[in-house]
Short mmCIF file of C-alpha atoms in Angstrom, two decimals:
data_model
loop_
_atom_site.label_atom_id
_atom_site.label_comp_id
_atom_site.label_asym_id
_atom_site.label_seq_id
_atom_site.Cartn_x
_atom_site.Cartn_y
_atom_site.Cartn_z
CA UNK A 19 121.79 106.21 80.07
CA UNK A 20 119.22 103.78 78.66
CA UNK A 21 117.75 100.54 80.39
CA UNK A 22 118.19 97.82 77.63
CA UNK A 23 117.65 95.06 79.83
CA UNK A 24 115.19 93.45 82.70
CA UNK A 25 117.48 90.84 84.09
CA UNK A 26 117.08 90.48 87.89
CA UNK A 27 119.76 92.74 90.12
CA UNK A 28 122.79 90.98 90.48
CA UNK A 29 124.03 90.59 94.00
CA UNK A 30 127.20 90.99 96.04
CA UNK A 31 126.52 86.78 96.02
CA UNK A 32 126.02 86.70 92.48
CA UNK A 33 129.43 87.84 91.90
CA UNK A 34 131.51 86.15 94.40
CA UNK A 35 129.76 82.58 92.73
CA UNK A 36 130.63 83.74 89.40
CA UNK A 37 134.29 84.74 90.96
CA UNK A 38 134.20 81.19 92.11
CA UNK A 39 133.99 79.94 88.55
CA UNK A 40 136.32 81.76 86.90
CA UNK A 41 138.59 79.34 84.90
CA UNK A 42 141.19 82.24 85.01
CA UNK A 43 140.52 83.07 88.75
CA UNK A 44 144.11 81.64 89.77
CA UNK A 45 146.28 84.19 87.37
CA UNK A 46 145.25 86.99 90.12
CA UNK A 47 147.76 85.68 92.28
CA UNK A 48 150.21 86.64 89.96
CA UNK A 49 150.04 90.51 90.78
CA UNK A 50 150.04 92.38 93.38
CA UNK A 51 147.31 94.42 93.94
CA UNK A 52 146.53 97.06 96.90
CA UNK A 53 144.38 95.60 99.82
CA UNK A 54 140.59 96.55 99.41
CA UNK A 55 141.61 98.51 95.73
CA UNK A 56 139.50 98.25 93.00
CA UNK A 57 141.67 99.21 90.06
CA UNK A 58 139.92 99.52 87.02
CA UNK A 59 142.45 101.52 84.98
CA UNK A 60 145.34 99.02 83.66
CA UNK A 61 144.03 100.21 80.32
CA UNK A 62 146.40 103.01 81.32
CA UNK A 63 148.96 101.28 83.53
CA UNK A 64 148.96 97.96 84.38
CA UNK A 65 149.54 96.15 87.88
CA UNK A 66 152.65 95.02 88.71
CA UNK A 67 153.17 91.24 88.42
CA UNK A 68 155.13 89.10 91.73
CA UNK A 69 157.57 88.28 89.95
CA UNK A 70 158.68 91.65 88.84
CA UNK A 71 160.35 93.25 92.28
CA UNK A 72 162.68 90.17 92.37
CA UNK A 73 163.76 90.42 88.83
CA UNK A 74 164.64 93.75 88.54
CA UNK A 75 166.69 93.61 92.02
CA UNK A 76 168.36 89.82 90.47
CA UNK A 77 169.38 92.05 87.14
CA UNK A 78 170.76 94.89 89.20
CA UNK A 79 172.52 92.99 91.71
CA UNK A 80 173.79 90.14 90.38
CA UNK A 81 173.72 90.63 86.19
CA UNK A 82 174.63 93.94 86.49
CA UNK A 83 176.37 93.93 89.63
CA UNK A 84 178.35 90.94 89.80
CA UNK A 85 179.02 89.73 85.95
CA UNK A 86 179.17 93.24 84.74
CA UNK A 87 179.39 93.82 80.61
CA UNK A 88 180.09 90.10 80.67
CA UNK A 89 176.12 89.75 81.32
CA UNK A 90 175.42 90.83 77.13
CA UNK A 91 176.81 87.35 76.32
CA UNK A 92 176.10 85.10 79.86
CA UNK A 93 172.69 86.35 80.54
CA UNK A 94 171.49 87.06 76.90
CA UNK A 95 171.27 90.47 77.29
CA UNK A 96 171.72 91.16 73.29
CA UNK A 97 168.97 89.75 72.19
CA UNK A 98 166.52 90.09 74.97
CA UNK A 99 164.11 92.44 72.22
CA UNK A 100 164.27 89.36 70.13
CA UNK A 101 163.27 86.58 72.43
CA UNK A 102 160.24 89.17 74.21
CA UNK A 103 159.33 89.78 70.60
CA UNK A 104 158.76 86.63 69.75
CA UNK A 105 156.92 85.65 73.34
CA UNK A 106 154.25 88.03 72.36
CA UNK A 107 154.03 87.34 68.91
CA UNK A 108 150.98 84.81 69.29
CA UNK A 109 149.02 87.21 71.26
CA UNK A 110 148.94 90.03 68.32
CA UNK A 111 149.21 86.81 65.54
CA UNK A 112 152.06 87.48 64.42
CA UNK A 113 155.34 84.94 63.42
CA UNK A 114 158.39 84.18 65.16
CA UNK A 115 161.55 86.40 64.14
CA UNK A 116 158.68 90.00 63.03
CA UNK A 117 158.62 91.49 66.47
CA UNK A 118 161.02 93.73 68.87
CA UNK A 119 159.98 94.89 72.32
CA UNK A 120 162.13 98.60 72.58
CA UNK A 121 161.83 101.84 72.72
CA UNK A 122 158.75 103.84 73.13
CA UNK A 123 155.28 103.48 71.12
CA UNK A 124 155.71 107.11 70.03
CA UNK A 125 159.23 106.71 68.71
CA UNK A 126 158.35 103.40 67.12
CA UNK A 127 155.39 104.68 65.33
CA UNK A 128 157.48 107.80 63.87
CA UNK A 129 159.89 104.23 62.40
CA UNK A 130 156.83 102.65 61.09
CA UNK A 131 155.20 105.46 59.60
CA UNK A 132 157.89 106.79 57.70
CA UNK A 133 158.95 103.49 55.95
CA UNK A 134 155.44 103.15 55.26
CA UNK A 135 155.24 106.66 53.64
CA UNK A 136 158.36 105.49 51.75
CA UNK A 137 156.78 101.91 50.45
CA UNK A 138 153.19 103.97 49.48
CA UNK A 139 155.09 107.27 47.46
CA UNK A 140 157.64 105.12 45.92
CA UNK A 141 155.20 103.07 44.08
CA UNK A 142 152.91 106.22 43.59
CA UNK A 143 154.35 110.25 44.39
CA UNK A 144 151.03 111.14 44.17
CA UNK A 145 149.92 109.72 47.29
CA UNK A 146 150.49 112.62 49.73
CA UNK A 147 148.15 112.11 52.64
CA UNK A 148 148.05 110.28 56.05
CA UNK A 149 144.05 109.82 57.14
CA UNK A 150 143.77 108.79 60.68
CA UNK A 151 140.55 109.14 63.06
CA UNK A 152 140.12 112.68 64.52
CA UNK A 153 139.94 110.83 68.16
CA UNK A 154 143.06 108.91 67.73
CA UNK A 155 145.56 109.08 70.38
CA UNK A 156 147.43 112.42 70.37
CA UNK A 157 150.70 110.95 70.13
CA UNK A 158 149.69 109.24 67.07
CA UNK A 159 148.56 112.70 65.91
CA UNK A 160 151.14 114.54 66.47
CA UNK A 161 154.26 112.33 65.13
CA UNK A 162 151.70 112.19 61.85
CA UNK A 163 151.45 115.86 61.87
CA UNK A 164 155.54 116.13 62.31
CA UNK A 165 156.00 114.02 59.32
CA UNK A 166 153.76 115.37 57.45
CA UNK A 167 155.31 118.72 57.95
CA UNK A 168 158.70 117.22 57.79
CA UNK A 169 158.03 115.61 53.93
CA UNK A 170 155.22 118.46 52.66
CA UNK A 171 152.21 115.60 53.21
CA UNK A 172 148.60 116.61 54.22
CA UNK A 173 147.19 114.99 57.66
CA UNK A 174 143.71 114.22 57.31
CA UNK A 175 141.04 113.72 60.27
CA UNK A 176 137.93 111.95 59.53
CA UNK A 177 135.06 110.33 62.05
CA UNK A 178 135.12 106.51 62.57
CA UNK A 179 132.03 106.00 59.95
CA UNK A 180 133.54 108.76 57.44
CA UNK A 181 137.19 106.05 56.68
CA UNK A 182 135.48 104.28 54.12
CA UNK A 183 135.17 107.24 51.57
CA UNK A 184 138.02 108.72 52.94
CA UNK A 185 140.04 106.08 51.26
CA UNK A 186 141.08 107.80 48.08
CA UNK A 187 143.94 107.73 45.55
CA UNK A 188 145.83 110.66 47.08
CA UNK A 189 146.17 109.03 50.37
CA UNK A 190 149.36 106.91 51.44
CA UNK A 191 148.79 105.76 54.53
CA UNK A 192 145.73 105.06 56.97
CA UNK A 193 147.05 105.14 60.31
CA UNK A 194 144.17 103.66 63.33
CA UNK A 195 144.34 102.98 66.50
CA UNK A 196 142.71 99.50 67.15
CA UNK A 197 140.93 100.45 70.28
CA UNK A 198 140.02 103.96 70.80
CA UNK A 199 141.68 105.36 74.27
CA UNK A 200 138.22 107.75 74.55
CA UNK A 201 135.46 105.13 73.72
CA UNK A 202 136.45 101.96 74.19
CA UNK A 203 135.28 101.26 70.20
CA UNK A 204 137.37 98.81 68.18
CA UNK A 205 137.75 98.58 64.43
CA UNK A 206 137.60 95.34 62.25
CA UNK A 207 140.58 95.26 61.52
CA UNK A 208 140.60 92.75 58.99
CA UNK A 209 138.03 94.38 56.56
CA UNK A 210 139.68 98.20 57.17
CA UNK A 211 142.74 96.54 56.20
CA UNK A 212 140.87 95.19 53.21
CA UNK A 213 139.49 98.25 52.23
CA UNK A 214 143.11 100.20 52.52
CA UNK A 215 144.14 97.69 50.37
CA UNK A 216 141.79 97.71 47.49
CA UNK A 217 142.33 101.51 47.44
CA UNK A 218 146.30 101.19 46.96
CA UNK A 219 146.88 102.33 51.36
CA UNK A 220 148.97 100.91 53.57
CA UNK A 221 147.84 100.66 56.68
CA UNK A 222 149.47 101.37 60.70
CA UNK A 223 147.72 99.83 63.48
CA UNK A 224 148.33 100.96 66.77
CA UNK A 225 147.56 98.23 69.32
CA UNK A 226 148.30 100.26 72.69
CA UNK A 227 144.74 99.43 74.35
CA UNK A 228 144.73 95.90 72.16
CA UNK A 229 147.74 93.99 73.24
CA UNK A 230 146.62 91.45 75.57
CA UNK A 231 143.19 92.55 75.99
CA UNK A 232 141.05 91.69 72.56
CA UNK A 233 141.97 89.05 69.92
CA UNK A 234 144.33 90.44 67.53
CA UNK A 235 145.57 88.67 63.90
CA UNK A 236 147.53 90.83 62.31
CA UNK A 237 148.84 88.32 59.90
CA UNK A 238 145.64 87.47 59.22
CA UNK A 239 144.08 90.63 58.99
CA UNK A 240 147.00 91.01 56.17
CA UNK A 241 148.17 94.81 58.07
CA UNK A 242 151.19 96.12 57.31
CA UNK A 243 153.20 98.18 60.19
CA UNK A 244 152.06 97.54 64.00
CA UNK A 245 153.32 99.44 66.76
CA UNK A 246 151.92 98.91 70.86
CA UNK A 247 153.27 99.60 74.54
CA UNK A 248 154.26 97.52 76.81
CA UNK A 249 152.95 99.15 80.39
CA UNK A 250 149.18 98.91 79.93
CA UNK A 251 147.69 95.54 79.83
CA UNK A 252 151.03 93.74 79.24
CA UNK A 253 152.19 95.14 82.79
CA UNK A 254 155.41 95.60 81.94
CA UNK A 255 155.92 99.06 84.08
CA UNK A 256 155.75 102.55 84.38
CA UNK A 257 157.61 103.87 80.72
CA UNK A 258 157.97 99.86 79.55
CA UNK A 259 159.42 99.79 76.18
CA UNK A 260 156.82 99.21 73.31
CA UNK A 261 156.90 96.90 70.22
CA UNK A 262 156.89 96.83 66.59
CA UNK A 263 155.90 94.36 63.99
CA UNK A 264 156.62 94.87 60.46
CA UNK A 265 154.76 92.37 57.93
CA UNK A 266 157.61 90.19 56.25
CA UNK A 267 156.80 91.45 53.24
CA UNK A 268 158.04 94.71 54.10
CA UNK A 269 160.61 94.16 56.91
CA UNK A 270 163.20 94.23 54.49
CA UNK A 271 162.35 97.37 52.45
CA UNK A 272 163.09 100.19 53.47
CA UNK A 273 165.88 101.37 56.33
CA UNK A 274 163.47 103.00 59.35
CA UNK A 275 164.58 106.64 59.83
CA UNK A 276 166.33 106.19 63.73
CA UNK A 277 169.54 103.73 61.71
CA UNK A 278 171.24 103.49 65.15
CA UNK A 279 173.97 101.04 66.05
CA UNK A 280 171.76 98.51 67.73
CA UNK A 281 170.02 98.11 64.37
CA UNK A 282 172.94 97.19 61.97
CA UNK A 283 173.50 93.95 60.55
CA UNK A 284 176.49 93.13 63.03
CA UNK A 285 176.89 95.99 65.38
CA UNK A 286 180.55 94.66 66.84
CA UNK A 287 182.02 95.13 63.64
CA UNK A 288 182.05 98.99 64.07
CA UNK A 289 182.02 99.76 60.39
CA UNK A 290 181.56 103.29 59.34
CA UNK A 291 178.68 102.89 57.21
CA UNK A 292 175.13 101.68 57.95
CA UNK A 293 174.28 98.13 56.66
CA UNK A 294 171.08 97.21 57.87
CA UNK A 295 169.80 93.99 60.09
CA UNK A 296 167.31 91.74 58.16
CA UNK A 297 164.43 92.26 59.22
CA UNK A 298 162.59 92.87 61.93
CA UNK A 299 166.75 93.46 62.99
CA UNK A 300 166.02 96.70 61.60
CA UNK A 301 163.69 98.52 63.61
CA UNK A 302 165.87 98.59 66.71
CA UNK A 303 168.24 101.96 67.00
CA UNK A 304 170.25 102.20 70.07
CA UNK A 305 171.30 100.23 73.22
CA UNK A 306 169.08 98.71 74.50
CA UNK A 307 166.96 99.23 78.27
CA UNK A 308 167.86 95.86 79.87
CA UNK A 309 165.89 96.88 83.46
CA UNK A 310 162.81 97.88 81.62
CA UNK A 311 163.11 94.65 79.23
CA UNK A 312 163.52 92.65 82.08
CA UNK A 313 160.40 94.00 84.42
CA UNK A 314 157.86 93.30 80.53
CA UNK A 315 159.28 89.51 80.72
CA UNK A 316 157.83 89.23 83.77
CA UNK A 317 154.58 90.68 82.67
CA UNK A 318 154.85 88.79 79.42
CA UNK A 319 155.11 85.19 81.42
CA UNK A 320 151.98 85.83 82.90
CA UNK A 321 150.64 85.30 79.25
CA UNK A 322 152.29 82.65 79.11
CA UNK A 323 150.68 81.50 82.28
CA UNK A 324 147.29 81.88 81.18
CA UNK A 325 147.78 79.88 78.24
CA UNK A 326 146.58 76.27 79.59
CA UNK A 327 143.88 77.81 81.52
CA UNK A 328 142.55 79.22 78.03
CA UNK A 329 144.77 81.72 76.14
CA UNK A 330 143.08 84.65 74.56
CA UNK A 331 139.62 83.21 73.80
CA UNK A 332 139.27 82.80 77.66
CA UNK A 333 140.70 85.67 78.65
CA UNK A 334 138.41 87.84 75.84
CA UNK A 335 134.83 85.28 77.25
CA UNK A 336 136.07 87.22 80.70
CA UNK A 337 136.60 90.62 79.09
CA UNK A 338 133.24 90.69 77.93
CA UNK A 339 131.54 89.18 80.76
CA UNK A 340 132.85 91.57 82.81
CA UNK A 341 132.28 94.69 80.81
CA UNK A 342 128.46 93.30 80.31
CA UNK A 343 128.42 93.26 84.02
CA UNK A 344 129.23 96.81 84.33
CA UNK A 345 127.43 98.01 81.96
CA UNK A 346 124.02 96.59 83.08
CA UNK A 347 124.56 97.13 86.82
CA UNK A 348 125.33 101.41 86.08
CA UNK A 349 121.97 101.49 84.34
CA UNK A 350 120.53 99.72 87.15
CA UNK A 351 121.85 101.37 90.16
CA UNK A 352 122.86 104.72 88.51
CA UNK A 353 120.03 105.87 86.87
CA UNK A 354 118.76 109.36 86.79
CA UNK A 355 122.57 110.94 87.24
CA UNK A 356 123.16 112.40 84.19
CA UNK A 357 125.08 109.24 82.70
CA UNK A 358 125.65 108.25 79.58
CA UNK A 359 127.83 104.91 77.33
CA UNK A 360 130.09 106.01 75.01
CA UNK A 361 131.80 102.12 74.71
CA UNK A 362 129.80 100.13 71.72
CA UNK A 363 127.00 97.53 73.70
CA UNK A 364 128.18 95.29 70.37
CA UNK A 365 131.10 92.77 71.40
CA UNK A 366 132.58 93.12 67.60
CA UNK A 367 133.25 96.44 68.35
CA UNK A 368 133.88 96.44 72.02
CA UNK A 369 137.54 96.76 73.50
CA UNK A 370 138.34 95.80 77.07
CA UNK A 371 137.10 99.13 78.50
CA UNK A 372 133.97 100.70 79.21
CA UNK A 373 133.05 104.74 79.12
CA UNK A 374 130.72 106.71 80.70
CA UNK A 375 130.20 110.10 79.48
CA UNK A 376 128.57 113.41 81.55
CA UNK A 377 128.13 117.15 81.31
CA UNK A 378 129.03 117.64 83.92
CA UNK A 379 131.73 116.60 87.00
CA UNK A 380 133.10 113.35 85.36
CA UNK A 381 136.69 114.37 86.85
CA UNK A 382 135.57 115.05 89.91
CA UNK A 383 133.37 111.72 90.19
CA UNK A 384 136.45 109.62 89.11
CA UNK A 385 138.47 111.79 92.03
CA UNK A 386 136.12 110.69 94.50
CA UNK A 387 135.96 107.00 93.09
CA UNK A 388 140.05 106.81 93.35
CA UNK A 389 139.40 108.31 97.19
CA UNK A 390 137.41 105.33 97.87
CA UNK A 391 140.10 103.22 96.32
CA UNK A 392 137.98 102.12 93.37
CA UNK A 393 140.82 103.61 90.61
CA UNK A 394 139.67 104.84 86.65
CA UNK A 395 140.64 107.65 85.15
CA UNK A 396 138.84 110.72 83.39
CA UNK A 397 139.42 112.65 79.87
CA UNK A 398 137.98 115.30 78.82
CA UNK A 399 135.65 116.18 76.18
CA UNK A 400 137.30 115.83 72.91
CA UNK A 401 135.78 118.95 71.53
CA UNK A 402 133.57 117.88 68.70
CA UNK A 403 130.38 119.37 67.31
CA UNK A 404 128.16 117.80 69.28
CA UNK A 405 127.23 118.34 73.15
CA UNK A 406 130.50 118.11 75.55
CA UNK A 407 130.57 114.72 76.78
CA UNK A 408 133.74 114.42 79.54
CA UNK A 409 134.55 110.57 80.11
CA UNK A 410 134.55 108.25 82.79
CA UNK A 411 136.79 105.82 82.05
CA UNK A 412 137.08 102.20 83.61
CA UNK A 413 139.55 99.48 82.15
CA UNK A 414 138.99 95.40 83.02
CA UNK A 415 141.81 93.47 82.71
CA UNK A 416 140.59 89.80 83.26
CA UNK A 417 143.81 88.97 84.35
CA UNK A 418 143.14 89.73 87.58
CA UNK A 419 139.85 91.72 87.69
CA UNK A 420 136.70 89.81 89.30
CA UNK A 421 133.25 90.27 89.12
CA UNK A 422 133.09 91.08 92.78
CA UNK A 423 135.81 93.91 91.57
CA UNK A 424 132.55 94.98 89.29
CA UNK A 425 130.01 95.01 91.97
CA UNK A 426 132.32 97.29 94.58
CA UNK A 427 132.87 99.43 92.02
CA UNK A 428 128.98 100.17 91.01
CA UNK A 429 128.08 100.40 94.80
CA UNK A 430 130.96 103.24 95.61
CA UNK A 431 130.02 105.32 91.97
CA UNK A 432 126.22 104.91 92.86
CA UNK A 433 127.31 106.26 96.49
CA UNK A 434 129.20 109.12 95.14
CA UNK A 435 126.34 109.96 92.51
CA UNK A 436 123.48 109.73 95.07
CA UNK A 437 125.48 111.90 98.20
CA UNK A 438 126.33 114.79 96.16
CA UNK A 439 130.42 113.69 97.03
CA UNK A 440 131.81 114.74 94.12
CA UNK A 441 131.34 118.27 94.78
CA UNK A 442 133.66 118.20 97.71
CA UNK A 443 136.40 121.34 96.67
CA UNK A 444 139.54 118.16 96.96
CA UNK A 445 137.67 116.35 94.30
CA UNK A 446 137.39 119.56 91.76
CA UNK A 447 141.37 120.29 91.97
CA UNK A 448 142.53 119.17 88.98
CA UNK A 449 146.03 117.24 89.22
CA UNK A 450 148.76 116.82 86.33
CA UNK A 451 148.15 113.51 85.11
CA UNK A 452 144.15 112.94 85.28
#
């Protein structure tokens, strides 16, 4: 990992001043975190908010419990997707009345998708490929690859810098991820979108490791289908339902593929035939999670919370303070141990994550990091041409991540690099979920 800096060493006092001055210092009180726990991987699952253990029991107990089916109409119930839709709307830019909160990201992507493959082909047949990244999410991968199968369409893989001429007549839709899982890199959204567009391609944008971490316009950017989850840094739980936003200009197109019950124009009318919501209306399908809903509101108002202290622009200053932070203090106090940055130094480019890469051990490092109660997570080299690079993999939420959080976690991973830990056998035994 290369120096690229000769700032002085920053100091366990360093930190706790800068914690000190955090505008958005107060919003940590709004979680509950783990005594002396460093957890640096809400890019994967988020913490869970106060107010969540309280709301879930008040919805079983009393909504559920007590008022019974009567709780669709008294506690708004039947449009809870609705009303969380619209409560994150400003933090992706999008309008009131174009987003739903249900379902999962996976499901909702295989909706999106195929009215998009429906909008492209009807205009032009010949369109008959999907081009994503090669390092996109699997899940995004593989409900491509099912389609594609499914319709007789051609998946295409292509490196981030190889889009551009990848962007040909035959292709219907380009399908990214906003924020790559593995690096930490981000696209410009706005001038992929641009470039989609000039080439006749509709464009998905995936927004799982975006949502709440990095400025996102989509109305601006002019995208057309957006899909996201809701348990990373929304904190909406383990399994939280997702979201989807459909540009207006298309919302009312096509029917999405899963034409469920929860998605027809008036659902109490029990007709036999499907008539479609308006919509965003649409792009729900069945009944609808109410427990889950209810435990994202209560990550969702944290948002809402942060709003006077800043919104977004002080919660992305943070983001990149933070990750700056990190990044300088590994190359100072890690040097010589084999590691390497895969996450862009560029903030244009940089999500709300930062990735280390190494030859060798990387699991076993972030095993003996979560031992010490400083949490990340590891994946594995993704199998390219190039030497095998597994990844260290450390998500800040500035929600409630500090900058003494930053220094803690340096000290233990310089401890762990410098003792030889990581070998221990209980750090090589590789668990389910890494």
């Amino acid at each position: 990992m290369t120096t690229t800096t000769t700032a002085t060493p920053t100091t366990l006092q360093d930190c706790r001043a800068l914690d000190a001055q955090d505008p958005l210092r107060s919003l940590r009180a709004h979680f509950t975190l783990p005594a002396d726990t460093v957890y640096l991987d809400g890019n994967s699952l988020g913490v869970l908010p106060t107010a969540t253990a309280a709301r879930v029991a008040d919805v079983v107990a009393r909504e559920w419990g007590q008022d019974l089916i009567r709780s669709w109409n008294t506690a708004s119930w039947f449009d809870l997707p609705q009303r969380l839709g619209d409560q994150l709307a400003p933090w992706i830019g999008a309008g009131k009345g174009e987003v739903v909160c249900t379902d999962s990201t996976s499901i909702n992507l295989y909706k999106v998708l195929s009215a998009a493959l429906n909008i492209a082909r009807e205009a032009s047949p010949a369109r008959r490929r999907i081009v994503s990244e090669r390092s996109n999410f699997p899940t995004d991968l593989y409900i491509a690859e099912g389609l594609c199968k499914e319709r007789g369409l051609e998946l295409v893989l292509v490196e981030p810098e190889d889009i551009p001429s990848a962007l040909t007549a035959d292709v219907a839709v380009l399908m990214l991820t906003h924020v790559n899982y593995r690096t930490g890199a981000m696209h410009d959204m706005a001038a992929t979108t641009a470039a989609a567009h000039a080439a006749g391609i509709l464009t998905v944008w995936d927004l799982a490791h975006s949502a709440g971490a990095v400025p996102v316009d989509l109305q601006g950017a002019g995208a057309d289908f957006s899909i996201g989850c809701g348990y990373k840094y929304l904190n909406g739980g383990p399994g939280a339902p997702a979201f989807v936003w459909v540009n207006p200009r298309h919302a009312g197109r096509f029917w999405q593929p899963l034409s469920g019950w929860w998605g027809h124009a008036a659902p109490f009318r029990f007709t036999p035939d499907y008539q479609p919501a308006a919509g965003i209306g649409r792009y729900l399908c069945g009944t609808q999670p109410i427990i889950s809903l209810s435990a994202l509101q209560c990550g969702l108002d944290v948002f809402d919370a942060a709003v006077p202290l800043g919104g977004m622009p002080a919660l992305r200053a943070k983001s990149l303070a933070l990750t700056d932070l990190f990044i300088r203090m590994v190359e100072e106090r890690c040097a010589g141990h084999g590691l390497g940055l895969a996450t862009p130094r560029d903030h244009a480019r940089r999500g709300s994550q930062v990735c280390l890469t190494r030859t060798e051990g990387a699991y076993a490092i972030v095993q003996a990091l979560i031992a010490r109660k400083v949490i990340g997570d590891f994946r594995q080299g993704d199998g390219g041409t190039g030497p095998h690079l597994d990844i260290l993999r450390f998500g800040f939420t500035p929600l409630y991540i500090g900058f003494e959080d930053v220094w803690n976690a340096v000290e233990h991973l310089r401890q762990v690099l410098e003792t030889g830990e990581w070998r221990r056998p209980e750090f090589n035994q590789t668990n389910a979920v890494t």
